[in-house]
PDB file of C-alpha atoms and ligand atoms in Angstrom:
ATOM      1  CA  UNK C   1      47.307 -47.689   1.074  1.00 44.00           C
ATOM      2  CA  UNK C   2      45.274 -45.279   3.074  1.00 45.00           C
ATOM      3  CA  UNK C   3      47.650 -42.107   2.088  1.00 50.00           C
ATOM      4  CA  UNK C   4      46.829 -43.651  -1.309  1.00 47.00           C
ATOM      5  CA  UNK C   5      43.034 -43.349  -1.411  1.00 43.00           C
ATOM      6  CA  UNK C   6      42.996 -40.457   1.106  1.00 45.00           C
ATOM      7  CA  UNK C   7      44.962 -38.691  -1.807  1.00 48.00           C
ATOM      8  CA  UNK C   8      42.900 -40.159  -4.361  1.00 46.00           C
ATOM      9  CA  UNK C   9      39.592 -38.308  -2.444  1.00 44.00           C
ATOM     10  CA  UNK C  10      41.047 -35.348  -2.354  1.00 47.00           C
ATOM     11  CA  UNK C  11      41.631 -35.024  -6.017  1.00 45.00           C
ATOM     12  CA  UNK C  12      38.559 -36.263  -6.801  1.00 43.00           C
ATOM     13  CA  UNK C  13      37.110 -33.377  -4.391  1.00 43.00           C
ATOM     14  CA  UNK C  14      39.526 -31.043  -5.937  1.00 44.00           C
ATOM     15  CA  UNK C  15      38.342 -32.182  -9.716  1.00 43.00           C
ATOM     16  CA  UNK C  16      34.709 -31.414  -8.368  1.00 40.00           C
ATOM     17  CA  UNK C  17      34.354 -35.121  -9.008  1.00 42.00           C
ATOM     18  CA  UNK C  18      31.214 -36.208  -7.161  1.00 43.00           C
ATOM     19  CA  UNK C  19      31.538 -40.230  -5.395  1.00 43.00           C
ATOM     20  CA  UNK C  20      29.022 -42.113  -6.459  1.00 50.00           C
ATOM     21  CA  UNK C  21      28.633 -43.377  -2.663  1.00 63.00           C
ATOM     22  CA  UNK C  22      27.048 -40.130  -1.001  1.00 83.00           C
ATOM     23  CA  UNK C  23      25.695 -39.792   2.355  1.00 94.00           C
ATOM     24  CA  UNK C  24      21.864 -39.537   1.878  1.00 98.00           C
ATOM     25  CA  UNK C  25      19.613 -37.511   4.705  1.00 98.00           C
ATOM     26  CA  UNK C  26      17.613 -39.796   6.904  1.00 98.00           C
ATOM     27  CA  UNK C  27      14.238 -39.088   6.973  1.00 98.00           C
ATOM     28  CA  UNK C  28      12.030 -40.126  10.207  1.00 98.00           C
ATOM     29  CA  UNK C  29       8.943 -41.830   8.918  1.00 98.00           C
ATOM     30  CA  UNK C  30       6.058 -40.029  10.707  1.00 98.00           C
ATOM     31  CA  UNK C  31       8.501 -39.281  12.968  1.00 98.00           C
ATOM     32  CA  UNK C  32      10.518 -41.178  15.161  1.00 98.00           C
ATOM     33  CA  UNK C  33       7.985 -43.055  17.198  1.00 98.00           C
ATOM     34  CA  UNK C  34       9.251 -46.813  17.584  1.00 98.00           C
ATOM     35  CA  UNK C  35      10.553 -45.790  21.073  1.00 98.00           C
ATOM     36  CA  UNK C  36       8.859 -45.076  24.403  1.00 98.00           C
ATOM     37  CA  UNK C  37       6.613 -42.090  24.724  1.00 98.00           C
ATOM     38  CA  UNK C  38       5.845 -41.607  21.389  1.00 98.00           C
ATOM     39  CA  UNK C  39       3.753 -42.409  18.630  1.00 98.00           C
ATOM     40  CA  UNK C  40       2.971 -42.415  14.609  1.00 98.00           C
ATOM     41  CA  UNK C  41       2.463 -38.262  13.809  1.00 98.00           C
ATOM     42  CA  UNK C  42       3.335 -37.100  17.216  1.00 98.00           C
ATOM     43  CA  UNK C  43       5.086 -33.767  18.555  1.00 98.00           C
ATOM     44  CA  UNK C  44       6.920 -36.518  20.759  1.00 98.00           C
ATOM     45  CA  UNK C  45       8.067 -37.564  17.491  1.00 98.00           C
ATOM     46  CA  UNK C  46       8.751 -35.300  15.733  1.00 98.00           C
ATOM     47  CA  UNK C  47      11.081 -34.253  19.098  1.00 98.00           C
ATOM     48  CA  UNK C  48      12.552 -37.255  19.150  1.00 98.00           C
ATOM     49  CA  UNK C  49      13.516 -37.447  15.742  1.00 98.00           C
ATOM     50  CA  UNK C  50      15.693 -34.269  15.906  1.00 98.00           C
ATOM     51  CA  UNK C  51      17.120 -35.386  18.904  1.00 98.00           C
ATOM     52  CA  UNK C  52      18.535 -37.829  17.414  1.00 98.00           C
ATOM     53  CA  UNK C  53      19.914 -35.914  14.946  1.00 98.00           C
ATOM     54  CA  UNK C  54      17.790 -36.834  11.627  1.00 98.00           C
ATOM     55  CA  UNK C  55      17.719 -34.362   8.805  1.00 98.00           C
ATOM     56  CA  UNK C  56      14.044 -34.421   8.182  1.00 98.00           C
ATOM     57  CA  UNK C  57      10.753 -35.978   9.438  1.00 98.00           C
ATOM     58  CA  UNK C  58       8.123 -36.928   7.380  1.00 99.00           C
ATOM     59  CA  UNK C  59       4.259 -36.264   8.619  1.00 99.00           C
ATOM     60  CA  UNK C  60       0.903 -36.882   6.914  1.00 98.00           C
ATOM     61  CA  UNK C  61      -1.754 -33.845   6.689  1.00 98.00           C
ATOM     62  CA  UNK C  62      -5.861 -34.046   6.122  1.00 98.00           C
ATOM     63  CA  UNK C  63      -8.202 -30.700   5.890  1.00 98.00           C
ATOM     64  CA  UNK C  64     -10.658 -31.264   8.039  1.00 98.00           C
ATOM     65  CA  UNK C  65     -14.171 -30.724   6.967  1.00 98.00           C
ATOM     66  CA  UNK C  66     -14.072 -26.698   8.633  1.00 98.00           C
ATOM     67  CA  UNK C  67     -10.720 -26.162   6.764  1.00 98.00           C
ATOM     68  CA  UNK C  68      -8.197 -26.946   8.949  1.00 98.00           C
ATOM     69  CA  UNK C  69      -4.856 -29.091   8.240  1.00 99.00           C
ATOM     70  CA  UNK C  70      -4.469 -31.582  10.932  1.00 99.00           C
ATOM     71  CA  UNK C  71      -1.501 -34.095  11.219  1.00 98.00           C
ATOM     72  CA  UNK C  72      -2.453 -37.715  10.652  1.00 98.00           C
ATOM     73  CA  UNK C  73      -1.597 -40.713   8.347  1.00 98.00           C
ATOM     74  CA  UNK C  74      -4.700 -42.889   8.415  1.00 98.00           C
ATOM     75  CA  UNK C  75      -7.994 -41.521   6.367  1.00 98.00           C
ATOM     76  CA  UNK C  76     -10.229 -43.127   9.462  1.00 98.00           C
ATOM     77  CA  UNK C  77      -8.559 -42.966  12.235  1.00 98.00           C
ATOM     78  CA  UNK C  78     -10.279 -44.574  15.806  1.00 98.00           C
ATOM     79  CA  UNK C  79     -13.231 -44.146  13.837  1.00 98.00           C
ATOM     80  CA  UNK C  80     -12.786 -40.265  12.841  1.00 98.00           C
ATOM     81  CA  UNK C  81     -12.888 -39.981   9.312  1.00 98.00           C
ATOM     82  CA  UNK C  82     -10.584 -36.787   9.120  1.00 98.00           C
ATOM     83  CA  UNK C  83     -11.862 -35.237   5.622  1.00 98.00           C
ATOM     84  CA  UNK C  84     -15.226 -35.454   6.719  1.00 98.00           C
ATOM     85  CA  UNK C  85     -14.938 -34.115  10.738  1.00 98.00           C
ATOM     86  CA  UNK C  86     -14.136 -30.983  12.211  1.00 98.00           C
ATOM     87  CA  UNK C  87     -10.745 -29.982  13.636  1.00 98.00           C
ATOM     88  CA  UNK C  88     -12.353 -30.042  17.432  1.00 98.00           C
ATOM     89  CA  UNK C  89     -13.717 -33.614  16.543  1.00 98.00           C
ATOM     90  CA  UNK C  90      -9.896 -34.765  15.149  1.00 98.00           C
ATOM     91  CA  UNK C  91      -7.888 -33.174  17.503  1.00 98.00           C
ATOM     92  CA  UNK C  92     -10.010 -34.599  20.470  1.00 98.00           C
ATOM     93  CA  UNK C  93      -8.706 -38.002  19.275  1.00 98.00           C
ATOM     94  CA  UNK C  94      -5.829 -39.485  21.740  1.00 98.00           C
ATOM     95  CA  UNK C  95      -2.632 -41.248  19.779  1.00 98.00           C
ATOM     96  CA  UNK C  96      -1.505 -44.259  21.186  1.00 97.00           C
ATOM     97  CA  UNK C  97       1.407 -42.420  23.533  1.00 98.00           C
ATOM     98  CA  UNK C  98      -1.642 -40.282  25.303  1.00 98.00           C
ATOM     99  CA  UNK C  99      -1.089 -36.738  23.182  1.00 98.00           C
ATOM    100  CA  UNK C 100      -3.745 -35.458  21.640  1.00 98.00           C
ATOM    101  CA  UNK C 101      -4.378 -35.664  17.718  1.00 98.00           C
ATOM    102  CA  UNK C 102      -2.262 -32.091  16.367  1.00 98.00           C
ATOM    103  CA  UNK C 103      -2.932 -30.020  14.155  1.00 98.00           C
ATOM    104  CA  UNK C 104      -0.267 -28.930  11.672  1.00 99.00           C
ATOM    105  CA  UNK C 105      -0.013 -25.202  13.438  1.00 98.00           C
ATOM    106  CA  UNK C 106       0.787 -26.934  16.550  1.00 98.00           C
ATOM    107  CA  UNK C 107       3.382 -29.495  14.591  1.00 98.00           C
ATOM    108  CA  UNK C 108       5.219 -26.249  13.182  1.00 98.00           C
ATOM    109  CA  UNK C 109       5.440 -24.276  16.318  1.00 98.00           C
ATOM    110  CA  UNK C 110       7.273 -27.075  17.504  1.00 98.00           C
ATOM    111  CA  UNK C 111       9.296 -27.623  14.591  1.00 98.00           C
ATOM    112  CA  UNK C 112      10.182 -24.190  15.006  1.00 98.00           C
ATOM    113  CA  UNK C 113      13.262 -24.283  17.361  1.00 98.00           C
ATOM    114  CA  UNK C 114      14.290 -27.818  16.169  1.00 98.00           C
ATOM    115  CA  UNK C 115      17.174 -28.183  13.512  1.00 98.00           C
ATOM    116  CA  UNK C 116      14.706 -31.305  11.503  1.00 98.00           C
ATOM    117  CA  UNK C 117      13.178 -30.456   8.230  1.00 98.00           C
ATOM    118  CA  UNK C 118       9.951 -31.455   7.897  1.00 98.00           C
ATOM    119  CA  UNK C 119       8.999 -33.669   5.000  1.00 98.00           C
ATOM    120  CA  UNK C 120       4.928 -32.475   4.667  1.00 99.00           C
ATOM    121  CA  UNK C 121       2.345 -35.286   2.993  1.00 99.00           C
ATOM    122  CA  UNK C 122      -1.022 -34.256   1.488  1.00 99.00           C
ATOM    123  CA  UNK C 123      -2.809 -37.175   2.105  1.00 98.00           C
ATOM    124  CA  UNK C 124      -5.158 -38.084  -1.269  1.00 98.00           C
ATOM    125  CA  UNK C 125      -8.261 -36.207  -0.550  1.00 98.00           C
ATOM    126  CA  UNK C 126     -11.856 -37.271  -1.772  1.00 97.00           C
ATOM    127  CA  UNK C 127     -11.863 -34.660  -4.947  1.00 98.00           C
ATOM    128  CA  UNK C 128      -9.540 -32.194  -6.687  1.00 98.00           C
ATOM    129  CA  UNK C 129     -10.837 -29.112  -5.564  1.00 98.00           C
ATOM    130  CA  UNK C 130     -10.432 -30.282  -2.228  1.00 98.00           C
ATOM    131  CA  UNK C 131      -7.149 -30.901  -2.917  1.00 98.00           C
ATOM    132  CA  UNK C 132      -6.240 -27.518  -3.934  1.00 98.00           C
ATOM    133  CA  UNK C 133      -8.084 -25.875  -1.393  1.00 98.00           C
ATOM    134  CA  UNK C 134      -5.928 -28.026   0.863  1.00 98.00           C
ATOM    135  CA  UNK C 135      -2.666 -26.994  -0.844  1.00 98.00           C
ATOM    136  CA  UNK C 136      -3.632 -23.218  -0.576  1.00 98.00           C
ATOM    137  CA  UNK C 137      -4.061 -23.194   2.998  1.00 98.00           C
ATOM    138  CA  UNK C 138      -0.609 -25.774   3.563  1.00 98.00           C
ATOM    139  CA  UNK C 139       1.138 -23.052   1.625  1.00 98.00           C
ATOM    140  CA  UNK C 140      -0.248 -20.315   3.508  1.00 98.00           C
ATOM    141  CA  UNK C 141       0.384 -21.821   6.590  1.00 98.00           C
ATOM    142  CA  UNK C 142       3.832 -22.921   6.194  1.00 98.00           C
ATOM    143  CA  UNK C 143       4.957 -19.225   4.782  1.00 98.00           C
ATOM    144  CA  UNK C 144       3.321 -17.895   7.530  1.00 98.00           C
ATOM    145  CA  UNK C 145       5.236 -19.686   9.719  1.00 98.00           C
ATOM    146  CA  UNK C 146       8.731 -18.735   8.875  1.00 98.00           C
ATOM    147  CA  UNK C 147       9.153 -22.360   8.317  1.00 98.00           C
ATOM    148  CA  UNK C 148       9.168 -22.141   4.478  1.00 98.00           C
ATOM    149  CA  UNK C 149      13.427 -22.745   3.634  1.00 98.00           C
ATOM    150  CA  UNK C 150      12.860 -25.825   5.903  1.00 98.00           C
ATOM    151  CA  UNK C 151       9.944 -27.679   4.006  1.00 98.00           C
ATOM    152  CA  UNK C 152       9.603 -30.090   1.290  1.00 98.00           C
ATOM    153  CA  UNK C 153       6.548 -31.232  -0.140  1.00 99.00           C
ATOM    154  CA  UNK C 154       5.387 -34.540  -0.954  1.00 98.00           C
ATOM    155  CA  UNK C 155       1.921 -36.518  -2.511  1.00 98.00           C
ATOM    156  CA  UNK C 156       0.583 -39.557  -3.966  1.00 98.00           C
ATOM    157  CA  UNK C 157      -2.242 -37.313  -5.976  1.00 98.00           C
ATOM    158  CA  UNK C 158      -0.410 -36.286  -8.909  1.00 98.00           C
ATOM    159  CA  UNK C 159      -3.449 -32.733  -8.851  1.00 98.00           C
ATOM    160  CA  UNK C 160      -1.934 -32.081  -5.378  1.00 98.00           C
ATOM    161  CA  UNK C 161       1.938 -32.487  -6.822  1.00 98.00           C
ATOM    162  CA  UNK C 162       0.759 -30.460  -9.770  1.00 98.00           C
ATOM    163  CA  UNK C 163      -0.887 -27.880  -7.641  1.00 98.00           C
ATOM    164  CA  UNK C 164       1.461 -27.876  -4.556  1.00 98.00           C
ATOM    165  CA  UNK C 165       4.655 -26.647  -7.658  1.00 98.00           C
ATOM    166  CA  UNK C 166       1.814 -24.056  -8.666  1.00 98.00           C
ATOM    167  CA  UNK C 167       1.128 -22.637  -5.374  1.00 98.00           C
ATOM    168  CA  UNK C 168       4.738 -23.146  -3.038  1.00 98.00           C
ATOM    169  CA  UNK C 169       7.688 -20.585  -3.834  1.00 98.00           C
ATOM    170  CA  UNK C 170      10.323 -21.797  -6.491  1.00 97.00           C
ATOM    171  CA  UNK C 171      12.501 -23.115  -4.135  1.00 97.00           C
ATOM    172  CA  UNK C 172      10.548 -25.431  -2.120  1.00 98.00           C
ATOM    173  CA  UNK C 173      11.209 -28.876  -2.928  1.00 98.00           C
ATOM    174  CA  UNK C 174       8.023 -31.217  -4.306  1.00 98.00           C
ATOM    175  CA  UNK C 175       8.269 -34.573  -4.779  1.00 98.00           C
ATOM    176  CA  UNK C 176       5.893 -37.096  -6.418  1.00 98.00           C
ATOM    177  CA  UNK C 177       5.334 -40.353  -4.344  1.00 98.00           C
ATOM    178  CA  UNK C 178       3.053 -42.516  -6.794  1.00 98.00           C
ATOM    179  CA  UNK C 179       6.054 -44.846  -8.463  1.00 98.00           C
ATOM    180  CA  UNK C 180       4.470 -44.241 -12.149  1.00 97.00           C
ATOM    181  CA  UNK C 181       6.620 -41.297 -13.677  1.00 98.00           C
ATOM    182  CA  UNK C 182       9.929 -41.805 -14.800  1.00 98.00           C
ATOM    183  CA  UNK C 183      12.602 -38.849 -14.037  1.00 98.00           C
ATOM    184  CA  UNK C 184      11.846 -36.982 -17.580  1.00 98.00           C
ATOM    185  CA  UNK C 185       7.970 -36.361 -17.170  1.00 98.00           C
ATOM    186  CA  UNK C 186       8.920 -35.073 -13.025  1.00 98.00           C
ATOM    187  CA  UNK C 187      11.456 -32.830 -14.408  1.00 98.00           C
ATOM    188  CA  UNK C 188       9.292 -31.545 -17.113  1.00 98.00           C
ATOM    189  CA  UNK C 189       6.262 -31.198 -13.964  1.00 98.00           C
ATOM    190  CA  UNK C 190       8.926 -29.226 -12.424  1.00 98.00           C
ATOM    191  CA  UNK C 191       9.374 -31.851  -9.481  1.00 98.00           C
ATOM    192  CA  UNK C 192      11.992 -31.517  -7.516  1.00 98.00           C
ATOM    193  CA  UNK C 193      12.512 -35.900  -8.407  1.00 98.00           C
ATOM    194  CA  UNK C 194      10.888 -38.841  -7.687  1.00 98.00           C
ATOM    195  CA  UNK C 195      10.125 -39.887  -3.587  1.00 98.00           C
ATOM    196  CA  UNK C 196       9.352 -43.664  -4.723  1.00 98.00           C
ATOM    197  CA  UNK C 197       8.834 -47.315  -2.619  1.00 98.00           C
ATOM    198  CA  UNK C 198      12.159 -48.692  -3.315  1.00 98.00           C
ATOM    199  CA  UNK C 199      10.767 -51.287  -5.040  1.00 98.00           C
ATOM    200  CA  UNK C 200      10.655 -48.893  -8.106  1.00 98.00           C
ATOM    201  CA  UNK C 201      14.547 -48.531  -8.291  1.00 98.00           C
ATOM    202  CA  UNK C 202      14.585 -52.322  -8.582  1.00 97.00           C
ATOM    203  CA  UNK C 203      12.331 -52.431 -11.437  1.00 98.00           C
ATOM    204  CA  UNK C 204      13.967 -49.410 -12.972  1.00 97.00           C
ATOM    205  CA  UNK C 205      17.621 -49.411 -11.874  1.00 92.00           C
ATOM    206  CA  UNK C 206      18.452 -46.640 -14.731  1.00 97.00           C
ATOM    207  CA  UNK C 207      16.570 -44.116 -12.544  1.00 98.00           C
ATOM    208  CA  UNK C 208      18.962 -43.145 -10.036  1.00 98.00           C
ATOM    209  CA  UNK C 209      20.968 -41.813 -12.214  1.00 98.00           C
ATOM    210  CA  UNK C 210      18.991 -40.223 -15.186  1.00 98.00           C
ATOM    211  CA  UNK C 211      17.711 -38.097 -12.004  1.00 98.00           C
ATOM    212  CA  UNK C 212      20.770 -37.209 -11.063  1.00 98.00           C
ATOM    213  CA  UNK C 213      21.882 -36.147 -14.638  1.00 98.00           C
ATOM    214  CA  UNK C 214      18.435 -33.988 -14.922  1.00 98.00           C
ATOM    215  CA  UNK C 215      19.784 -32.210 -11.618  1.00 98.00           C
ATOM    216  CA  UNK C 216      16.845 -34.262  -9.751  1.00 98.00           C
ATOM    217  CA  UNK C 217      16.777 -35.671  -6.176  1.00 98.00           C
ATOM    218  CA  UNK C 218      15.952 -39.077  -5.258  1.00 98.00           C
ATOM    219  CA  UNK C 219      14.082 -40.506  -2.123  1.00 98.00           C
ATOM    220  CA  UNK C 220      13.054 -43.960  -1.315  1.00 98.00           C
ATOM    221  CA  UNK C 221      10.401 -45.390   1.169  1.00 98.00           C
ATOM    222  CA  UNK C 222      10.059 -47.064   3.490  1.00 98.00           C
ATOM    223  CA  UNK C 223      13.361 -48.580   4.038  1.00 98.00           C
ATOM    224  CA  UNK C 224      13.741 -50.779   7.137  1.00 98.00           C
ATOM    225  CA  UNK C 225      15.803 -53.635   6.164  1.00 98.00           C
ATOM    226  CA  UNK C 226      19.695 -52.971   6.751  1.00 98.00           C
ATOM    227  CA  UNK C 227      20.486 -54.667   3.407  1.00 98.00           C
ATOM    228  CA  UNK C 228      17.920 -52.359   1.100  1.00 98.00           C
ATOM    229  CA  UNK C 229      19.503 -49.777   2.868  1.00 98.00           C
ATOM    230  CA  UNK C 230      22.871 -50.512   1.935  1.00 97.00           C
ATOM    231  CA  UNK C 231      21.690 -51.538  -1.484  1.00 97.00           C
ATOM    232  CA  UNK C 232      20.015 -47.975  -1.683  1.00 97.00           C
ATOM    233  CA  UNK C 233      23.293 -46.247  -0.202  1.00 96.00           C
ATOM    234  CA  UNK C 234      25.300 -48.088  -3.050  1.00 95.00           C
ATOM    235  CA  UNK C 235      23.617 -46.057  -5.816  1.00 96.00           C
ATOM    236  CA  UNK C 236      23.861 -42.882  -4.813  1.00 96.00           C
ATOM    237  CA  UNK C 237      20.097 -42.022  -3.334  1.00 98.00           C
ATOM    238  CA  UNK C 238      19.957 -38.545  -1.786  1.00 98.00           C
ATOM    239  CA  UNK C 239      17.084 -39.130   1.109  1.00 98.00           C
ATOM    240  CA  UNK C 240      16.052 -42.518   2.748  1.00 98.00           C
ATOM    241  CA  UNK C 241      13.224 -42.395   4.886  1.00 98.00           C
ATOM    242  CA  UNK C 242      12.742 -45.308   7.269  1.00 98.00           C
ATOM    243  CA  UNK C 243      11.030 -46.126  10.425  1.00 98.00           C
ATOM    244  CA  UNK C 244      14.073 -47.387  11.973  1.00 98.00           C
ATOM    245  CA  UNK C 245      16.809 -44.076  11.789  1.00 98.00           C
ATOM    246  CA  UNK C 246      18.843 -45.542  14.439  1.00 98.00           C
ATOM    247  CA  UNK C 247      19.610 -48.657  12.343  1.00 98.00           C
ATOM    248  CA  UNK C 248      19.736 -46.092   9.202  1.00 98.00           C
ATOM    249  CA  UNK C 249      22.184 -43.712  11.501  1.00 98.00           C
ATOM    250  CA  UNK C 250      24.524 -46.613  12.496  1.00 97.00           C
ATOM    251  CA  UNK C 251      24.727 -48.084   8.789  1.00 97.00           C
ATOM    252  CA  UNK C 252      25.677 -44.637   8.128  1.00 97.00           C
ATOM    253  CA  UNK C 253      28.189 -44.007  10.119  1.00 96.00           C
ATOM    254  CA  UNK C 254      30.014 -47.488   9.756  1.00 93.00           C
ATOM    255  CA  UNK C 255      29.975 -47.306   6.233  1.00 90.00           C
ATOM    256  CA  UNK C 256      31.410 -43.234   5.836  1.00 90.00           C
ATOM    257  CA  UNK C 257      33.870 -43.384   8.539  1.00 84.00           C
ATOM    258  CA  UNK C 258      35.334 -46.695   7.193  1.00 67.00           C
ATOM    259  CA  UNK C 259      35.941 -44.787   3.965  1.00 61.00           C
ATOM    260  CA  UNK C 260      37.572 -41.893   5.101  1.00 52.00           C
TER     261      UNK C 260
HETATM  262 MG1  LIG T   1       3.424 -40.296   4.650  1.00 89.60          MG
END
């Protein structure tokens, strides 16, 4: 029976015949921080998360009121509100494992020698040409860094989406996070696909695969729950980001080497 379907695979891989059941890229939800030393946004995450062996990590990004992108998820954060403070006043805020607040220079130069991709969030900022101001200097930045084949972009705002395909190079990856646009409007944005709560492939179970047939990737957040997972896993998504990778990992690895 094995032979039978190990036979069956390779045709199928032969035929160019994709499975339906892929493996889809775990994604480290502001980094791996549910384990000792590190925290939410952290360059002890984002450490740990490669270590482990995750294909991307997600982090959040502000510009700071003197134009600099710093790495945070909350808009007020221990009562720093970080659109509206300077970079020194951020970045002298502690995260809960002891390192200081980072800026997103500091996040890439230690991205650098890691393997991770790094999934980048433009936080929602106050007005639209703050936005694109924002998205200039992300671009800017990440170019300048080298760091550009290993970056995708993601946003709520749909300006910033609009603006972040505008400004990056072709061939960086942006994906919309809002839930609201189904696959033929991202497509025709030039979106790379949708990056949606999971939630939305519930209420719209078509999706999945319309993005697939427009030659669009698929993400879901923020997937914790072993069974989601699996039911996410089951239809084909390409990325799952999750706060638990290790549970994600294991899931993974069960379920692939079973099938082989
Ligand atoms: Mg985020």
């Amino acid at each position: 029976m094995k032979r039978i379907l190990m036979l069956l695979v390779s045709v199928c891989c032969a035929m160019g015949v994709t499975l339906q059941a892929q493996v889809p890229a775990v994604v480290a939800h502001r980094g791996f921080w549910r384990t000792e030393g590190s925290a939410q946004n952290s360059l002890a995450g984002l450490l740990k998360g490669d270590s482990i062996g995750c294909e991307a990590v997600e982090l959040d990004v502000w510009l700071t009121s003197d134009d600099v992108l710093v790495v945070n998820h909350d808009a007020t954060f221990k009562g720093v509100i970080m659109q509206e403070a300077t970079a020194d006043v951020c970045t002298a805020v502690r995260l809960d494992n002891g390192e200081r607040l980072p800026t997103l220079q500091q996040f890439l130069e230690a991205a650098r020698p890691l393997h991770t991709r790094l999934v980048i969030e433009l936080k929602a900022h106050r007005s639209a040409w703050r936005e694109t101001q924002a998205v200039e200097r992300l671009v800017a930045l990440v170019q300048a860094s080298g760091l550009g084949d290993r970056v995708e972009y993601i946003s709520f705002s749909l300006h910033a989406t609009q603006e972040l395909i505008r400004l990056a190079p072709s061939s960086t990856p942006v994906y919309y996070l809002n839930g609201d646009l189904p696959p033929h409007l991202l497509k025709a944005m030039g979106c790379a696909g949708p990056d949606y709560h999971f939630s939305a492939f519930h209420q719209h179970p078509d999706w999945i695969a319309e993005c697939h047939r427009l030659g669009l990737k698929v993400n879901a957040w923020t997937v914790d729950d072993a069974k989601e997972m699996e039911w996410l896993i089951s239809q084909g998504v390409d990325f799952i980001t999750t706060n638990e990778p290790l549970t994600l990992q294991h899931l993974l690895s069960k379920r692939f080497a079973n099938s082989h």
